[in-house]
Tab-separated table of C-alpha atoms and ligand atoms in Angstrom:
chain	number	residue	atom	x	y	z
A	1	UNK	CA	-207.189	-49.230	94.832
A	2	UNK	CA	-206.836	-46.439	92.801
A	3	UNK	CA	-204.368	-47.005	89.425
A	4	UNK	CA	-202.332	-44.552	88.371
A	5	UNK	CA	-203.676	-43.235	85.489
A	6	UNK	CA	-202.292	-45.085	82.759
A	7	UNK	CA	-202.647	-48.348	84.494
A	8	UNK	CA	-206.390	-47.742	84.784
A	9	UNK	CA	-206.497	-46.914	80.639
A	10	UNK	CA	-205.039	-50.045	80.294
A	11	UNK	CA	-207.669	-51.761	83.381
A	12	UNK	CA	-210.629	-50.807	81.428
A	13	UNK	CA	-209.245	-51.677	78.052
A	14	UNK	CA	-208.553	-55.137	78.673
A	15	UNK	CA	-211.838	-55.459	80.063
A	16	UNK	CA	-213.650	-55.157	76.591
A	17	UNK	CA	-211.261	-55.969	74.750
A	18	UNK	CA	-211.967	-59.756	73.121
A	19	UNK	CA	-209.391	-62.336	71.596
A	20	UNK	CA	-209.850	-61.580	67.721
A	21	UNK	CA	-210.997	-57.175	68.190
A	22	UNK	CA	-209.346	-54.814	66.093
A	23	UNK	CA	-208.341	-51.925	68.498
A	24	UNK	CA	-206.865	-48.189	67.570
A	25	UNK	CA	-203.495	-46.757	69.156
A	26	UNK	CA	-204.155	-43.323	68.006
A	27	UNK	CA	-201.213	-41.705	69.481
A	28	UNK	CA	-198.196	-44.137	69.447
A	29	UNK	CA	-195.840	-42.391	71.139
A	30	UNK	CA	-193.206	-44.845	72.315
A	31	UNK	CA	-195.872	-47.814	72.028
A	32	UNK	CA	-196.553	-49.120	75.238
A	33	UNK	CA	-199.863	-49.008	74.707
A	34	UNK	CA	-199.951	-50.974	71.391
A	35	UNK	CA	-197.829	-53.393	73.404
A	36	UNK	CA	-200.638	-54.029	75.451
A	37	UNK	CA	-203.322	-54.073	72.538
A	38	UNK	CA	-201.386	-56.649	70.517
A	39	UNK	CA	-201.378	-58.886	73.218
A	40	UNK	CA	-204.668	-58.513	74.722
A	41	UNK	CA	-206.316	-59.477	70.589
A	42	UNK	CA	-204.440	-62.092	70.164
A	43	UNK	CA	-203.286	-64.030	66.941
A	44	UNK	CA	-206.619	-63.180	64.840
A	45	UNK	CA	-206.881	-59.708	66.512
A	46	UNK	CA	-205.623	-56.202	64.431
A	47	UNK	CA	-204.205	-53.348	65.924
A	48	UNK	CA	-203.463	-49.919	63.934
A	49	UNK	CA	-201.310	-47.472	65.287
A	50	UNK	CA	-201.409	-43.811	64.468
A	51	UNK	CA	-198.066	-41.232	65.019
A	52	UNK	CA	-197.046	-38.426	63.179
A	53	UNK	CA	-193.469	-39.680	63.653
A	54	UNK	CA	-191.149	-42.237	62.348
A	55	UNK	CA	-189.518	-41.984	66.130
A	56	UNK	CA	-192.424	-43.263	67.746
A	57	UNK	CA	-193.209	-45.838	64.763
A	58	UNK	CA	-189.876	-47.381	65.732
A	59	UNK	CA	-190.032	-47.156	68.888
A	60	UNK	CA	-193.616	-48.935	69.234
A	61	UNK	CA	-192.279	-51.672	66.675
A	62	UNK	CA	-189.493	-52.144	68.910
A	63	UNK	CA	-191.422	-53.145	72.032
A	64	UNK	CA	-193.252	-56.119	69.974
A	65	UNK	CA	-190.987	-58.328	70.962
A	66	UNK	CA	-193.848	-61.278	72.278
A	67	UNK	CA	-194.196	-63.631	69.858
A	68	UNK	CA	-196.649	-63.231	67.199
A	69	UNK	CA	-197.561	-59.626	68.066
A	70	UNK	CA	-195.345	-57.727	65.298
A	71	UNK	CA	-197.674	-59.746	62.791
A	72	UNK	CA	-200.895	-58.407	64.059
A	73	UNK	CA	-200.006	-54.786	64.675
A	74	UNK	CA	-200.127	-52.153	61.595
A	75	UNK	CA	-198.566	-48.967	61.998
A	76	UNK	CA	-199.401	-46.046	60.113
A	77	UNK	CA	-197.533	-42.441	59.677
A	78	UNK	CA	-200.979	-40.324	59.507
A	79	UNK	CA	-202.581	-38.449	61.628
A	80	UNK	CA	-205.325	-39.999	63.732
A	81	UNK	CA	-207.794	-37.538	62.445
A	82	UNK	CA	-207.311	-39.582	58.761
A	83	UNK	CA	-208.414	-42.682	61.097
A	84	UNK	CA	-211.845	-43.221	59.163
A	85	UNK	CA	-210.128	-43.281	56.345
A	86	UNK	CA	-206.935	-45.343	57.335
A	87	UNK	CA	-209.608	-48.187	58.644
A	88	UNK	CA	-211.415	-48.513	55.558
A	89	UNK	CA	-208.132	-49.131	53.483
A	90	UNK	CA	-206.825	-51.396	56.415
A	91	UNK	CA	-209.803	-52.863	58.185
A	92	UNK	CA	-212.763	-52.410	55.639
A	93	UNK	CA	-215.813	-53.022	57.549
A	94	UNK	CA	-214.603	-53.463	60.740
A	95	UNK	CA	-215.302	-51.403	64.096
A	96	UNK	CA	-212.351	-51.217	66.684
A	97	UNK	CA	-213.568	-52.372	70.552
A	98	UNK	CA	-211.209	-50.344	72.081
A	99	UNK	CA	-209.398	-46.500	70.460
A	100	UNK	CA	-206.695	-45.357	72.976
A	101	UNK	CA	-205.316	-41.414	72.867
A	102	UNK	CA	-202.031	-40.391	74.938
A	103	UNK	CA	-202.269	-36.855	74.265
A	104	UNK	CA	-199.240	-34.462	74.503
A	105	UNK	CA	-195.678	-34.986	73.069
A	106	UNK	CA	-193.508	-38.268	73.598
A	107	UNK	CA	-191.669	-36.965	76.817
A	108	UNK	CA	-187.753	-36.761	75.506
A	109	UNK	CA	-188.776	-35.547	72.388
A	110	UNK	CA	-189.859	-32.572	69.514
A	111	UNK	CA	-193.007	-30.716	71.484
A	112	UNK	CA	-193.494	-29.518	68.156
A	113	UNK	CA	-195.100	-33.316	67.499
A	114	UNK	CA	-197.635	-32.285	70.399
A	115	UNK	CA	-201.560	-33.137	69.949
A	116	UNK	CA	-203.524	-30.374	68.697
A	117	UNK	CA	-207.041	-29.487	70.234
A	118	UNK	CA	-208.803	-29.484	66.263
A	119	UNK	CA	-206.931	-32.071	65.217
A	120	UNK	CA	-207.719	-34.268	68.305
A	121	UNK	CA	-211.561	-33.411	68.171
A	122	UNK	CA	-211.695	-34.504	64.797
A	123	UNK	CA	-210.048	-37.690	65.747
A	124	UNK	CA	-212.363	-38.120	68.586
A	125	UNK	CA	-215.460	-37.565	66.274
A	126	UNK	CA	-214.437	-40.139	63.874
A	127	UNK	CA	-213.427	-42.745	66.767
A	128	UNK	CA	-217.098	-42.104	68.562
A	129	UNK	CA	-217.976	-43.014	64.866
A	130	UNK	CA	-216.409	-46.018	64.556
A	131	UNK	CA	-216.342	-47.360	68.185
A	132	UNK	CA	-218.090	-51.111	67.874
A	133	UNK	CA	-220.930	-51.552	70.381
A	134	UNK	CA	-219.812	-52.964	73.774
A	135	UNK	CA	-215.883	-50.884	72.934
A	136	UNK	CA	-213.894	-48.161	74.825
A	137	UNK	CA	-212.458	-44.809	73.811
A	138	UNK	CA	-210.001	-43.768	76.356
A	139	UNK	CA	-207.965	-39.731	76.696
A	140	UNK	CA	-205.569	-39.241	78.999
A	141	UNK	CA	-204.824	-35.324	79.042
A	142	UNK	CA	-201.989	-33.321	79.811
A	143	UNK	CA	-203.059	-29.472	81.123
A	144	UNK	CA	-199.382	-29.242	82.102
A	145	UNK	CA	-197.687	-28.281	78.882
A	146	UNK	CA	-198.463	-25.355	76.735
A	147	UNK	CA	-201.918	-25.684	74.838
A	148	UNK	CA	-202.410	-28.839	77.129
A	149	UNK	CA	-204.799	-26.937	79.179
A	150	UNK	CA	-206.631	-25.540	76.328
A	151	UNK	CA	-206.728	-28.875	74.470
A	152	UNK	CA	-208.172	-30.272	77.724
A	153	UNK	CA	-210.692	-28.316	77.932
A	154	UNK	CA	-211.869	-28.462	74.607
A	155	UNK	CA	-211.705	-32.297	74.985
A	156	UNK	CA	-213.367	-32.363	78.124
A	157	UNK	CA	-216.616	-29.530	76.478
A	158	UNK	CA	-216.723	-32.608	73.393
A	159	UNK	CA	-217.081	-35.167	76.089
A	160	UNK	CA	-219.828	-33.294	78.344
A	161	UNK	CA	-221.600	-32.602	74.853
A	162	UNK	CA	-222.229	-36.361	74.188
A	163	UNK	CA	-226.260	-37.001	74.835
A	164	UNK	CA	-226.572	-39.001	78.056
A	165	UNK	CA	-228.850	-41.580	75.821
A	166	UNK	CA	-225.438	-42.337	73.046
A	167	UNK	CA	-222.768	-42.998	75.787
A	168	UNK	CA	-221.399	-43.235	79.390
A	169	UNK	CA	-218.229	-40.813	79.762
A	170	UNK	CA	-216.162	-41.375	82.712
A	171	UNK	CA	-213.613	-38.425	84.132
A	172	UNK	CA	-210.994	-40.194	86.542
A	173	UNK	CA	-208.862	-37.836	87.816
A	174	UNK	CA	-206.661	-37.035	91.450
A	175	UNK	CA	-208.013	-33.661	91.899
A	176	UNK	CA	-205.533	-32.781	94.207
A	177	UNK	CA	-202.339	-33.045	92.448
A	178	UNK	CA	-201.329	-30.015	90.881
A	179	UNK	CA	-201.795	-30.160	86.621
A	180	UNK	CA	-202.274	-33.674	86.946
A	181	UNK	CA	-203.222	-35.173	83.825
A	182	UNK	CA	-206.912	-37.224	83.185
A	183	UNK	CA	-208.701	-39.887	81.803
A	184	UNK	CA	-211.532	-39.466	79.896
A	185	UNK	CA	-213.286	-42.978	79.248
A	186	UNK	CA	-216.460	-42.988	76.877
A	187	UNK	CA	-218.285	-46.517	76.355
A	188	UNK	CA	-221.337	-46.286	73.531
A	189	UNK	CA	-224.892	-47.278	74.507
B	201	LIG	N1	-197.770	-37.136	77.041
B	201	LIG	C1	-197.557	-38.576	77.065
B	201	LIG	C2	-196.994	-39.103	75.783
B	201	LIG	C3	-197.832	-38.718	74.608
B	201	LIG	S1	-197.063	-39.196	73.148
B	201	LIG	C4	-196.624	-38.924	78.238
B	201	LIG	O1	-196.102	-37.991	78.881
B	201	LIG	O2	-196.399	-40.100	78.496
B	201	LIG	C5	-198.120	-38.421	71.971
B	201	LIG	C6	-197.759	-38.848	70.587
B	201	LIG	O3	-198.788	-38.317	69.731
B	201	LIG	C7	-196.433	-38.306	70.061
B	201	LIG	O4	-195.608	-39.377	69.685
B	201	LIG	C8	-196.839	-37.458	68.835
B	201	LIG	O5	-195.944	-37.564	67.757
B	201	LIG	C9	-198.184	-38.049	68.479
B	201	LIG	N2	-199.062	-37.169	67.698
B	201	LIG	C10	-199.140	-35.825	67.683
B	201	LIG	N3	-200.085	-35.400	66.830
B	201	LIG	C11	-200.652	-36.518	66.282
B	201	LIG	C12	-201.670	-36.761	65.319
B	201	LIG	N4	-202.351	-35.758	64.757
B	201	LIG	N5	-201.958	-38.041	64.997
B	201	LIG	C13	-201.292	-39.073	65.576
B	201	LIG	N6	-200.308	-38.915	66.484
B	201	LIG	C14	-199.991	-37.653	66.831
């Protein structure tokens, strides 16, 4: 009944997500979720993903191995908080249904690459921008990993500061695991 929490990103993803969207991977990583994305938007569908490293670029071009899906994905080595401007170059006009943030560092390799709280919020701000009505914004959080707490928190004081009348935001979380990590889901009005 109750996903873990990566499987329930995914859940509620694919159940806005429409043959034809354009939808954000704003944290590669190793590019399961643009795996997902590619297939869930189908042959006139766009997905952009966002990593700061050529590692996870590869890695997430790797795993597009369905056919078709390598054609429709775009992947870009920028930081998501250049995502405003990234879409207008690549998608002018258009609003992603669905942004999706891993936060942390790709497990295996440089923590160095880790999110960073300001960088994060201002890639949050310009995804809550650009979110199409109807679309999903999904976080999952790490507080286990230095400055994973703090960049939780600051995530999570963002999220609570979003007017009531703009969006629903959704914490799903199992409270009783020790620095488990979260999933912050925020759907416009
Ligand atoms: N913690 C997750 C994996 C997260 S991977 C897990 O355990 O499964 C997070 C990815 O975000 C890394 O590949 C890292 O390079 C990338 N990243 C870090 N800062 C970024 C930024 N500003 N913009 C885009 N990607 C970034």
């Amino acid at each position: 009944m109750f996903h873990p929490i990566l499987n329930q990103a995914h859940a509620w993803v694919e159940r806005v997500l429409k043959p034809g969207d354009l939808a954000i991977d704003a944290t590669l990583g190793n590019g399961r979720d643009t795996a997902i994305l590619a297939e869930r938007v189908g042959p006139h569908g766009l997905v952009i993903g966002f990593d700061l490293q050529q590692e996870a670029l590869d890695s997430a071009r790797a795993r597009l191995t369905s056919p078709g899906t390598a054609d429709r994905v775009i992947l870009v080595k920028t930081g998501h908080e250049g995502m405003a401007g990234v879409l207008a170059q690549r998608a002018p006009g258009r609003r992603p249904r669905a942004v999706m943030f891993n936060l942390g560092y790709l497990p295996g390799g440089n923590r160095e690459f880790a999110t960073k709280a300001d960088t994060t919020l201002a890639a949050l701000a310009a995804a809550f921008e650009l979110i199409a009505p109807g679309g999903i914004i999904t976080v999952v959080c790490y507080p286990g990993h230095a400055g994973g707490q703090d960049e939780q928190d600051a995530v999570l004081v963002w999220a609570r500061s979003i007017p009531s009348f703009r969006a629903t935001v959704v914490l799903y979380q199992f409270l009783n695991a020790h620095k488990a990590p979260c999933l912050l889901a925020i759907t416009p009005k």
